[in-house]
CSV table of N, CA and C in Angstrom, one decimal:
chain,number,residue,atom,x,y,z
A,1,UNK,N,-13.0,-37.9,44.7
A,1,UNK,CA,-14.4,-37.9,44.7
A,1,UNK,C,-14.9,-36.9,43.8
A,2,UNK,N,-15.9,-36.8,42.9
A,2,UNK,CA,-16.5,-36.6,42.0
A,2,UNK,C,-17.7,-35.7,42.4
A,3,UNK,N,-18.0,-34.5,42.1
A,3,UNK,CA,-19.1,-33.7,43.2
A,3,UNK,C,-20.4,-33.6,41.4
A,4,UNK,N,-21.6,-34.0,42.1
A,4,UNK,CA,-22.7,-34.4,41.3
A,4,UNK,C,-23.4,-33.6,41.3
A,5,UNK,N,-24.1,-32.6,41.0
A,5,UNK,CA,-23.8,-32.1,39.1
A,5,UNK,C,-22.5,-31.5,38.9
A,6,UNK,N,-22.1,-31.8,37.8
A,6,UNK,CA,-20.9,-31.3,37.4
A,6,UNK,C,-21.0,-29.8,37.1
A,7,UNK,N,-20.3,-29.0,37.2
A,7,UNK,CA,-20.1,-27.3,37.3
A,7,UNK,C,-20.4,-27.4,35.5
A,8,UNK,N,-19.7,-27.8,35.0
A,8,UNK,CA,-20.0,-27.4,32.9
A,8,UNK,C,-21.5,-27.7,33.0
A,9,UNK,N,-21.9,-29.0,33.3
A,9,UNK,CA,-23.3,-29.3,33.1
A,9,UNK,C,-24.6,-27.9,33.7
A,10,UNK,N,-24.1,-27.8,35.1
A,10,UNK,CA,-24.6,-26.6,35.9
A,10,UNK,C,-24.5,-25.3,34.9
A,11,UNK,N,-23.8,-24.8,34.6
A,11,UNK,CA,-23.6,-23.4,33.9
A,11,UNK,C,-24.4,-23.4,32.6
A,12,UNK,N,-24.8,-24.4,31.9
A,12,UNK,CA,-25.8,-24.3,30.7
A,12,UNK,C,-27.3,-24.2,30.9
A,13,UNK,N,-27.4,-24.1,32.1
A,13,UNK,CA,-28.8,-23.7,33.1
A,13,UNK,C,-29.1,-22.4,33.0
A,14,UNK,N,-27.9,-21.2,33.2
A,14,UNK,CA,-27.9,-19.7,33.4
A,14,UNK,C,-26.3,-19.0,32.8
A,15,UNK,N,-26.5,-18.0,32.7
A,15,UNK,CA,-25.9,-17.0,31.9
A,15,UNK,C,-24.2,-16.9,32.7
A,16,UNK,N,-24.3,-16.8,33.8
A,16,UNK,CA,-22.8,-16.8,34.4
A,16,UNK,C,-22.9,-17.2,35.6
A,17,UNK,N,-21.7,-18.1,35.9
A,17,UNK,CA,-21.1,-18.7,37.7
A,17,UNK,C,-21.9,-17.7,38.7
A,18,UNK,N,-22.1,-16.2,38.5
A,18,UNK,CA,-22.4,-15.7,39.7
A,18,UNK,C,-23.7,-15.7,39.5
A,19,UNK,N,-24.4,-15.9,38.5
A,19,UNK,CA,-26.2,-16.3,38.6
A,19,UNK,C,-26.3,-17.7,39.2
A,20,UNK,N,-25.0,-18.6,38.9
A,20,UNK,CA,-25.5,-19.8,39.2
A,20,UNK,C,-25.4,-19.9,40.6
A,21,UNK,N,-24.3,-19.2,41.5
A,21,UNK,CA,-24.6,-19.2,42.9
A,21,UNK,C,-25.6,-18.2,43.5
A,22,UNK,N,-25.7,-17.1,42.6
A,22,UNK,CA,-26.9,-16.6,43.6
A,22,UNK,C,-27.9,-17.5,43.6
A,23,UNK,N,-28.5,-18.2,42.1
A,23,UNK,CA,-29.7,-19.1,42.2
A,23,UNK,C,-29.7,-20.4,43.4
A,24,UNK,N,-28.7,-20.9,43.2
A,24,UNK,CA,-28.6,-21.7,44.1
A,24,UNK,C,-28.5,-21.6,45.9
A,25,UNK,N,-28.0,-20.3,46.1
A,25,UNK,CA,-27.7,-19.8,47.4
A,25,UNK,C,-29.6,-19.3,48.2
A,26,UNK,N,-30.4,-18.5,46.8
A,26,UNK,CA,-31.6,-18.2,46.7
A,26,UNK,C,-32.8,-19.5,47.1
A,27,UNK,N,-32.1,-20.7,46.5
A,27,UNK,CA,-33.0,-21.6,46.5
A,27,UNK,C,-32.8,-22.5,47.6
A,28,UNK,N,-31.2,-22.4,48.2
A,28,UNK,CA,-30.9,-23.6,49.5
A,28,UNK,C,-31.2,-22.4,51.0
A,29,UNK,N,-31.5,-21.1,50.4
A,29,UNK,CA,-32.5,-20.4,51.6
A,29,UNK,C,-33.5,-21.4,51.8
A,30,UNK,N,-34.6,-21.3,50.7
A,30,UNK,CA,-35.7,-21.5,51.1
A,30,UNK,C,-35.9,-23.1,51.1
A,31,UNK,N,-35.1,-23.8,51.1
A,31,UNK,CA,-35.0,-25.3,51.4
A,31,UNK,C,-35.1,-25.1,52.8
A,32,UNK,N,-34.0,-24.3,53.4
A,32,UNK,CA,-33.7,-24.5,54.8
A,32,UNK,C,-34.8,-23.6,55.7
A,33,UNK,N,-36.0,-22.8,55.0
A,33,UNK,CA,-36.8,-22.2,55.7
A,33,UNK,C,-38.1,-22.7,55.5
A,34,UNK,N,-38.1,-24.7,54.8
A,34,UNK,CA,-39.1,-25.2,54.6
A,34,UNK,C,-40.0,-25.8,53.7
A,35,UNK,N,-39.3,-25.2,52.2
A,35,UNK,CA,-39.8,-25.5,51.4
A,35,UNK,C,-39.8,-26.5,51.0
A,36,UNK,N,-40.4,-27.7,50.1
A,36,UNK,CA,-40.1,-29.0,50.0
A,36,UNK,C,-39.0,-28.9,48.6
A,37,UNK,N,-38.3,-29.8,48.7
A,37,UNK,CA,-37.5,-30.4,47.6
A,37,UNK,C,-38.1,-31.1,46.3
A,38,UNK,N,-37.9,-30.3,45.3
A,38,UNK,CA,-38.5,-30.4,44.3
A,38,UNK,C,-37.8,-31.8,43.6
A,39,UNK,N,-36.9,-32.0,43.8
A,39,UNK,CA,-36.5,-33.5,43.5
A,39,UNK,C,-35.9,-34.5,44.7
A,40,UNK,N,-36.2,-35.6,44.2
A,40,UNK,CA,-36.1,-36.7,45.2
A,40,UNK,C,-34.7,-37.7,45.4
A,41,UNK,N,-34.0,-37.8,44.2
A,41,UNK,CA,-32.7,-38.6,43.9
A,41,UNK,C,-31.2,-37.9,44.5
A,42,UNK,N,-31.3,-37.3,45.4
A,42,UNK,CA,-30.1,-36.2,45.6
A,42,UNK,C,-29.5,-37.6,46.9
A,43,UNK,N,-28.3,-37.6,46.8
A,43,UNK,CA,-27.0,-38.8,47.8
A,43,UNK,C,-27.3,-37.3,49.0
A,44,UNK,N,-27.7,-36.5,49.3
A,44,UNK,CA,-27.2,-35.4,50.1
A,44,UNK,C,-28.4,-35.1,50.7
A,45,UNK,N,-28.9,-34.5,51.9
A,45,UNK,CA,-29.5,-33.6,52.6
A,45,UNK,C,-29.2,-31.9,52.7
A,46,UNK,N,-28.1,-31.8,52.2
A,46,UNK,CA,-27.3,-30.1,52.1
A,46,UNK,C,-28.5,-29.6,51.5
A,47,UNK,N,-28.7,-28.4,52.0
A,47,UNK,CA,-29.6,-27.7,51.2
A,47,UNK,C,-28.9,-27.0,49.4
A,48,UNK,N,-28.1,-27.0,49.8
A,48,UNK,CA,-27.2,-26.3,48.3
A,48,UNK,C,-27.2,-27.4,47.5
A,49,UNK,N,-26.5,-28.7,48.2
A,49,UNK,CA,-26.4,-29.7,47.1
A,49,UNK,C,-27.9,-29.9,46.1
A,50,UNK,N,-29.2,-29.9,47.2
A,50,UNK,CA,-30.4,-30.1,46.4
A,50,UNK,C,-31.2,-29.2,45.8
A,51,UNK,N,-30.7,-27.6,45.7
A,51,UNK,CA,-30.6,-26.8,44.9
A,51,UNK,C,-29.9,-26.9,43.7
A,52,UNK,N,-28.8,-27.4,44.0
A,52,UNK,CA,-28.0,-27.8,42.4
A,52,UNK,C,-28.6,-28.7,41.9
A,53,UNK,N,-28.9,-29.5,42.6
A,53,UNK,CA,-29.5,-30.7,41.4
A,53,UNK,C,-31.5,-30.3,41.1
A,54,UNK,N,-31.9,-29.6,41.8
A,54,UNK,CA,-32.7,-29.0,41.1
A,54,UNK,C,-32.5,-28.1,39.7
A,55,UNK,N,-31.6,-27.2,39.9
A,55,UNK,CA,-31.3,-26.4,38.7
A,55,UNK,C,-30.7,-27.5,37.2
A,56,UNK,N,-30.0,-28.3,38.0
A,56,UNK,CA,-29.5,-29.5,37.0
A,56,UNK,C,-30.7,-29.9,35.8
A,57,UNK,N,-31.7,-30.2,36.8
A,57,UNK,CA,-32.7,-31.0,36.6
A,57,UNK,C,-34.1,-30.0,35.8
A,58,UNK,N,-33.7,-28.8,35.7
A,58,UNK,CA,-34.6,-27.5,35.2
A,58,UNK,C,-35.8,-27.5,36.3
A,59,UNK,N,-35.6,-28.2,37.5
A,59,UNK,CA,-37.1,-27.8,38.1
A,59,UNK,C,-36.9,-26.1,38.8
A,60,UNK,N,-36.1,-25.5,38.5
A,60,UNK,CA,-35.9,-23.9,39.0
A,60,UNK,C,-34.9,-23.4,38.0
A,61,UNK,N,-35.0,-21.9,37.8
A,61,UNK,CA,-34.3,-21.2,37.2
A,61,UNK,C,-34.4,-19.8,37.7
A,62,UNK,N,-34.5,-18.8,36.4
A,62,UNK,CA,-34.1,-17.4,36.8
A,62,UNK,C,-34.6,-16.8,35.5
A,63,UNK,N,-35.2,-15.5,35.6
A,63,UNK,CA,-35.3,-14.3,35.0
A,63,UNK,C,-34.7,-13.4,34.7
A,64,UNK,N,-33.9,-12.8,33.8
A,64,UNK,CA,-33.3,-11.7,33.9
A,64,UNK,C,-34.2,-10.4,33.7
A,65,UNK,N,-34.4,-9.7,35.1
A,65,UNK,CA,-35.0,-8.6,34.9
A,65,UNK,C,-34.2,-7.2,34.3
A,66,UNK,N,-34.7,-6.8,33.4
A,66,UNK,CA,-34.3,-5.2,32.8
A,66,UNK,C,-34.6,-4.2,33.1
A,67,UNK,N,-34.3,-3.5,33.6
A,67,UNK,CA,-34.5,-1.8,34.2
A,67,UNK,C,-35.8,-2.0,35.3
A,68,UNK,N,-35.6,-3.3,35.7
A,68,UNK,CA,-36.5,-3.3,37.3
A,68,UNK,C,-37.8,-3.9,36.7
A,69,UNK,N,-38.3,-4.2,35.4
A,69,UNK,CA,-39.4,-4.6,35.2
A,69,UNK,C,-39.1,-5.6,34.3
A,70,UNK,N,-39.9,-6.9,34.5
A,70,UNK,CA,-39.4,-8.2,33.9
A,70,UNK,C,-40.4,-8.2,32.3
């Protein structure tokens, strides 16, 4: 079985694997505390999986903040 978005595809979203799971871990928080799903096409209800395919999809990203101020 084949897991959708692919991890290469995922990583050209953000700078490194561990931005890409905080983003995603940051984002399937606030799925699970209510927020609506910014995309609709996801095979899954997981809050992570529809975090991924949001970032997949550029409807979320990330900032890199420098010395505390963006």
């Amino acid at each position: 079985m084949m897991v959708k978005p692919l991890l290469k595809d995922l990583e050209k979203h953000v700078d490194s694997k561990y931005t890409l799971v905080t983003l995603a871990a940051k984002r399937a928080r606030e799925l699970t505390d209510g927020d609506p799903a910014l995309v609709n096409d996801v095979d899954s209800d997981k809050p992570v999986s529809v975090a991924l395919h949001e970032i997949a999809e550029n409807k979320i990203g990330f900032a890199r903040i420098k010395d505390g101020i963006k």
